[in-house]
Amino acid sequence: MMGLLACAMALMASLVSAREPEVKTVDVDADIVIAQDGSVREIDVGKDVAPGVAALVEKAVKQWRFEPVVRNGKPVMAKTGLTMDLAATKVGAGYSLRIQRVVFVSSRAKPLKYVVPGMPRTAMGSGMNFDVLAAMRVDPQGNVVEAALLSLQVRGGRREPKHLREDFAVEVERALKHSKFRPADVAAGERGDDTFYLPLDYRNALGRGASLTIAERFGDATPVPWLTPDQQPKLIELPESKGGMPVAMADSDVRLATKVVGATL
C-alpha cells in the first residue's frame, strides 16, 4: 500500500510539474535620456540583448513617464543607465515577458580598461581570506582620478599581518588609477564626476569562504574621502554585487511616475 501511495504521489507531482510554465530570467541593460518634462527622449538597449526583446523593451520604455529630474532647483535633462530583470514565461512557440525589477544606475560603471588590484605580498600565504571594498572617482573623460580602500575584513588566522591595511590601500590606489571608463555624455545630462564601488575577494590557497555582500562590506567602511557627509552612500541605494566588477549606487533623483513592475511587454 505504501508503495502504491508513493507512486501515486510521484505521478501527481510530475503532472503538476508538467503543467507549470517554463520561466526564465532575462537581464536587460540600456541607456535612457529623460527629458525635462519626465518623458523618455532616447533609449539605447545593450548590444547583447536579443533583437526581438530589445524591440519590445524600446517600445515599452518610450511610454514610461518619470518625475522631472531636478538639480540645483531646476528640471533638467538626465541620462542614466537602466537595468531590468524580465521573467520570460513559455507560451506556445514563444515567450511572454513580464517586468520583475527595474534599477537606475550610472551605465559608466562598465570599465573600458580594468586593472584589478592584486594581493599584497604581506597577505600572501597567510592562510587568511580578505573581503575588500574600494571606491574610485571617475572624471568626465573616464579617468580614475582618486581611489581609496574603504573596508578590509579579515577572516581566518589569529593576527592580522603588520601594515596589511596600508599595503592593500597602496595596491588599490595604484591599480585602479590605471583603469579607464567611458567618457560622460554631459550634453545629454549625464554626470561628469562619478563615484563607483568595487567589492573584491582575495582567497589564499589555505583558506576558503563565502563572499560578503556589498552591504556587509559597508558595515565597517570608512567614509569616501572625496564625498561630503550628505553624499556618502546610503544602504538603501546599494546594488547587487557583480562579482568583482565596479558598481554604481542607484540614481536617487531618477524616479518613475509610471508603475512598471509587473507589467507585460
Short mmCIF file of C-alpha atoms in Angstrom, two decimals:
data_model
loop_
_atom_site.label_atom_id
_atom_site.label_comp_id
_atom_site.label_asym_id
_atom_site.label_seq_id
_atom_site.Cartn_x
_atom_site.Cartn_y
_atom_site.Cartn_z
CA MET A 1 0.00 0.00 0.00
CA MET A 2 2.78 2.41 0.89
CA GLY A 3 4.48 1.66 -2.42
CA LEU A 4 1.28 2.42 -4.35
CA LEU A 5 0.81 5.65 -2.38
CA ALA A 6 4.39 6.76 -3.12
CA CYS A 7 3.93 6.03 -6.81
CA ALA A 8 0.66 7.98 -6.89
CA MET A 9 2.27 10.97 -5.17
CA ALA A 10 5.21 10.90 -7.57
CA LEU A 11 2.79 10.77 -10.53
CA MET A 12 0.79 13.72 -9.18
CA ALA A 13 3.99 15.72 -8.64
CA SER A 14 5.13 15.04 -12.20
CA LEU A 15 1.73 16.09 -13.58
CA VAL A 16 1.81 19.36 -11.59
CA SER A 17 5.37 19.98 -12.73
CA ALA A 18 4.39 19.32 -16.33
CA ARG A 19 1.62 21.90 -16.11
CA GLU A 20 3.89 24.60 -14.65
CA PRO A 21 5.08 27.03 -17.35
CA GLU A 22 8.79 27.25 -18.01
CA VAL A 23 10.12 30.55 -16.64
CA LYS A 24 13.50 32.09 -17.44
CA THR A 25 15.07 35.36 -16.30
CA VAL A 26 16.26 37.79 -18.95
CA ASP A 27 18.59 40.64 -17.94
CA VAL A 28 18.45 43.85 -19.97
CA ASP A 29 20.83 46.82 -19.78
CA ALA A 30 20.09 50.10 -21.55
CA ASP A 31 20.90 53.81 -21.50
CA ILE A 32 17.98 56.24 -21.39
CA VAL A 33 17.73 60.02 -21.67
CA ILE A 34 14.93 61.62 -19.65
CA ALA A 35 13.57 64.92 -20.94
CA GLN A 36 12.86 67.87 -18.65
CA ASP A 37 9.13 67.02 -18.58
CA GLY A 38 9.80 63.41 -17.48
CA SER A 39 9.22 61.75 -20.86
CA VAL A 40 11.77 59.34 -22.34
CA ARG A 41 13.71 61.14 -25.05
CA GLU A 42 16.10 58.36 -26.07
CA ILE A 43 16.77 54.71 -25.29
CA ASP A 44 19.75 52.61 -26.34
CA VAL A 45 19.44 48.92 -25.48
CA GLY A 46 22.64 46.93 -24.95
CA LYS A 47 24.03 45.00 -27.92
CA ASP A 48 23.92 41.66 -26.06
CA VAL A 49 20.10 41.76 -25.87
CA ALA A 50 18.22 39.66 -28.46
CA PRO A 51 16.72 41.90 -31.20
CA GLY A 52 13.14 40.79 -30.50
CA VAL A 53 13.47 41.52 -26.78
CA ALA A 54 15.22 44.84 -27.48
CA ALA A 55 12.35 45.97 -29.71
CA LEU A 56 9.77 45.18 -27.01
CA VAL A 57 11.84 46.95 -24.34
CA GLU A 58 12.27 50.06 -26.51
CA LYS A 59 8.54 50.25 -27.25
CA ALA A 60 7.60 49.88 -23.57
CA VAL A 61 10.23 52.24 -22.12
CA LYS A 62 9.35 55.03 -24.56
CA GLN A 63 5.88 55.09 -22.99
CA TRP A 64 7.19 55.45 -19.42
CA ARG A 65 6.93 58.72 -17.54
CA PHE A 66 9.34 59.93 -14.87
CA GLU A 67 9.13 62.60 -12.26
CA PRO A 68 11.16 65.53 -13.64
CA VAL A 69 14.79 65.25 -12.55
CA VAL A 70 15.58 68.36 -10.51
CA ARG A 71 19.16 69.53 -9.95
CA ASN A 72 20.11 72.86 -8.42
CA GLY A 73 16.39 73.64 -8.14
CA LYS A 74 15.61 73.27 -11.86
CA PRO A 75 14.22 70.43 -14.02
CA VAL A 76 17.00 69.10 -16.27
CA MET A 77 17.56 66.52 -18.97
CA ALA A 78 19.22 63.46 -17.44
CA LYS A 79 20.93 60.39 -18.82
CA THR A 80 21.06 57.23 -16.73
CA GLY A 81 21.57 53.50 -17.05
CA LEU A 82 18.66 51.09 -16.81
CA THR A 83 18.92 47.54 -15.52
CA MET A 84 15.78 45.45 -15.96
CA ASP A 85 15.01 41.85 -14.95
CA LEU A 86 12.35 40.19 -17.11
CA ALA A 87 10.50 36.95 -16.35
CA ALA A 88 10.15 35.05 -19.63
CA THR A 89 7.29 32.51 -19.49
CA LYS A 90 6.94 29.90 -22.23
CA VAL A 91 3.74 30.47 -24.22
CA GLY A 92 3.24 28.27 -27.26
CA ALA A 93 6.20 28.69 -29.58
CA GLY A 94 7.35 31.90 -27.88
CA TYR A 95 7.63 33.68 -24.53
CA SER A 96 5.66 36.25 -22.55
CA LEU A 97 7.89 38.88 -20.90
CA ARG A 98 6.97 40.44 -17.54
CA ILE A 99 8.98 43.12 -15.70
CA GLN A 100 10.26 41.86 -12.35
CA ARG A 101 12.74 44.55 -11.32
CA VAL A 102 13.96 47.94 -12.55
CA VAL A 103 17.01 49.82 -11.23
CA PHE A 104 18.54 53.08 -12.48
CA VAL A 105 22.31 53.41 -12.09
CA SER A 106 25.14 55.07 -13.96
CA SER A 107 25.96 52.98 -17.03
CA ARG A 108 29.53 54.32 -16.90
CA ALA A 109 30.39 51.73 -14.24
CA LYS A 110 31.33 49.30 -17.02
CA PRO A 111 35.10 49.87 -17.49
CA LEU A 112 36.77 50.08 -20.89
CA LYS A 113 40.05 49.08 -19.25
CA TYR A 114 40.05 47.37 -15.86
CA VAL A 115 43.22 46.87 -13.80
CA VAL A 116 42.37 44.65 -10.84
CA PRO A 117 44.28 45.33 -7.59
CA GLY A 118 46.48 42.38 -6.67
CA MET A 119 47.03 40.80 -3.28
CA PRO A 120 49.88 42.47 -1.35
CA ARG A 121 52.88 40.29 -0.51
CA THR A 122 52.18 40.69 3.20
CA ALA A 123 48.85 38.87 2.67
CA MET A 124 50.15 36.01 0.52
CA GLY A 125 50.47 32.66 2.22
CA SER A 126 48.85 33.93 5.41
CA GLY A 127 46.03 31.39 5.25
CA MET A 128 43.56 34.27 5.60
CA ASN A 129 40.70 35.42 3.39
CA PHE A 130 40.21 39.12 2.69
CA ASP A 131 36.97 40.87 1.69
CA VAL A 132 37.68 44.34 0.35
CA LEU A 133 35.53 47.32 -0.57
CA ALA A 134 37.16 50.06 -2.62
CA ALA A 135 35.88 53.27 -4.19
CA MET A 136 37.05 55.22 -7.21
CA ARG A 137 36.26 58.69 -8.50
CA VAL A 138 35.97 59.00 -12.29
CA ASP A 139 36.24 62.32 -14.15
CA PRO A 140 34.27 63.38 -17.28
CA GLN A 141 36.95 61.90 -19.55
CA GLY A 142 36.70 58.48 -17.87
CA ASN A 143 39.96 58.69 -15.92
CA VAL A 144 40.19 57.39 -12.35
CA VAL A 145 41.47 60.46 -10.52
CA GLU A 146 41.10 59.12 -6.97
CA ALA A 147 40.83 55.66 -5.41
CA ALA A 148 40.54 54.55 -1.81
CA LEU A 149 40.27 51.44 0.34
CA LEU A 150 37.04 51.74 2.35
CA SER A 151 36.85 48.39 4.08
CA LEU A 152 39.10 45.38 4.70
CA GLN A 153 37.62 42.43 6.57
CA VAL A 154 40.00 39.64 7.53
CA ARG A 155 38.73 36.11 8.06
CA GLY A 156 40.86 33.24 9.31
CA GLY A 157 44.21 33.37 11.06
CA ARG A 158 44.96 34.63 14.52
CA ARG A 159 46.51 38.00 13.90
CA GLU A 160 46.38 40.48 11.04
CA PRO A 161 49.80 40.85 9.36
CA LYS A 162 51.63 44.10 10.08
CA HIS A 163 50.92 47.02 7.74
CA LEU A 164 48.28 44.92 5.92
CA ARG A 165 45.70 47.70 5.55
CA GLU A 166 48.28 50.18 4.33
CA ASP A 167 49.55 47.65 1.78
CA PHE A 168 46.05 46.95 0.47
CA ALA A 169 45.35 50.69 0.27
CA VAL A 170 48.51 51.29 -1.77
CA GLU A 171 47.71 48.43 -4.18
CA VAL A 172 44.08 49.57 -4.61
CA GLU A 173 45.11 53.12 -5.48
CA ARG A 174 47.96 52.06 -7.76
CA ALA A 175 45.92 49.59 -9.83
CA LEU A 176 42.62 51.42 -10.12
CA LYS A 177 44.24 54.64 -11.33
CA HIS A 178 45.29 52.69 -14.44
CA SER A 179 41.66 51.76 -15.22
CA LYS A 180 39.62 53.64 -17.79
CA PHE A 181 35.88 54.27 -18.09
CA ARG A 182 33.57 55.63 -20.77
CA PRO A 183 33.57 59.45 -21.05
CA ALA A 184 30.46 61.14 -19.70
CA ASP A 185 27.78 62.32 -22.12
CA VAL A 186 27.45 65.65 -20.32
CA ALA A 187 25.40 67.22 -23.14
CA ALA A 188 22.69 64.59 -22.53
CA GLY A 189 22.64 65.27 -18.80
CA GLU A 190 25.00 62.53 -17.63
CA ARG A 191 27.04 63.31 -14.54
CA GLY A 192 30.66 64.11 -15.31
CA ASP A 193 32.01 63.28 -11.85
CA ASP A 194 31.06 59.74 -10.78
CA THR A 195 31.92 57.52 -7.84
CA PHE A 196 31.94 53.74 -8.30
CA TYR A 197 32.39 50.98 -5.74
CA LEU A 198 34.35 47.78 -6.10
CA PRO A 199 33.92 44.60 -4.00
CA LEU A 200 36.96 42.33 -4.20
CA ASP A 201 37.63 38.89 -2.74
CA TYR A 202 41.13 37.62 -2.02
CA ARG A 203 41.49 33.94 -1.18
CA ASN A 204 44.68 32.18 -0.07
CA ALA A 205 45.28 28.55 -1.05
CA LEU A 206 44.92 27.62 2.62
CA GLY A 207 41.62 29.41 3.11
CA ARG A 208 38.12 29.30 1.70
CA GLY A 209 34.93 31.20 2.48
CA ALA A 210 31.78 32.67 1.05
CA SER A 211 31.92 36.24 -0.22
CA LEU A 212 30.44 39.07 1.82
CA THR A 213 27.66 41.13 0.28
CA ILE A 214 28.28 44.78 -0.51
CA ALA A 215 26.05 45.76 2.43
CA GLU A 216 28.18 43.63 4.77
CA ARG A 217 31.35 45.25 3.43
CA PHE A 218 29.91 48.68 4.18
CA GLY A 219 29.42 47.62 7.80
CA ASP A 220 32.81 48.91 8.94
CA ALA A 221 33.68 51.08 5.93
CA THR A 222 35.33 54.47 6.31
CA PRO A 223 33.71 57.46 4.54
CA VAL A 224 34.57 58.07 0.90
CA PRO A 225 37.28 60.80 1.19
CA TRP A 226 36.09 62.99 -1.72
CA LEU A 227 32.36 62.93 -0.85
CA THR A 228 30.66 65.30 1.61
CA PRO A 229 28.67 63.82 4.53
CA ASP A 230 25.35 64.16 2.66
CA GLN A 231 26.86 62.47 -0.44
CA GLN A 232 28.02 59.34 1.36
CA PRO A 233 26.43 56.10 0.03
CA LYS A 234 23.16 55.01 1.59
CA LEU A 235 22.48 51.31 2.09
CA ILE A 236 19.02 51.67 0.53
CA GLU A 237 20.73 52.61 -2.74
CA LEU A 238 23.04 49.59 -2.78
CA PRO A 239 23.05 47.48 -5.95
CA GLU A 240 23.64 43.75 -6.04
CA SER A 241 27.23 42.52 -6.10
CA LYS A 242 28.59 41.99 -9.61
CA GLY A 243 31.38 39.55 -8.73
CA GLY A 244 34.41 41.79 -8.57
CA MET A 245 33.23 44.37 -11.12
CA PRO A 246 32.68 48.09 -10.37
CA VAL A 247 29.13 49.06 -9.43
CA ALA A 248 27.35 52.39 -9.04
CA MET A 249 24.82 53.45 -6.46
CA ALA A 250 21.24 53.88 -7.64
CA ASP A 251 20.40 57.27 -9.15
CA SER A 252 18.29 58.62 -6.27
CA ASP A 253 16.97 61.56 -8.30
CA VAL A 254 15.60 59.31 -11.07
CA ARG A 255 12.10 58.22 -10.07
CA LEU A 256 9.37 56.62 -12.15
CA ALA A 257 5.89 58.18 -12.24
CA THR A 258 4.59 55.15 -14.17
CA LYS A 259 4.07 51.80 -12.43
CA VAL A 260 6.07 49.32 -14.48
CA VAL A 261 6.99 46.37 -12.22
CA GLY A 262 4.60 43.52 -13.01
CA ALA A 263 3.71 44.89 -16.44
CA THR A 264 3.93 42.63 -19.50
CA LEU A 265 5.87 43.81 -22.54
#
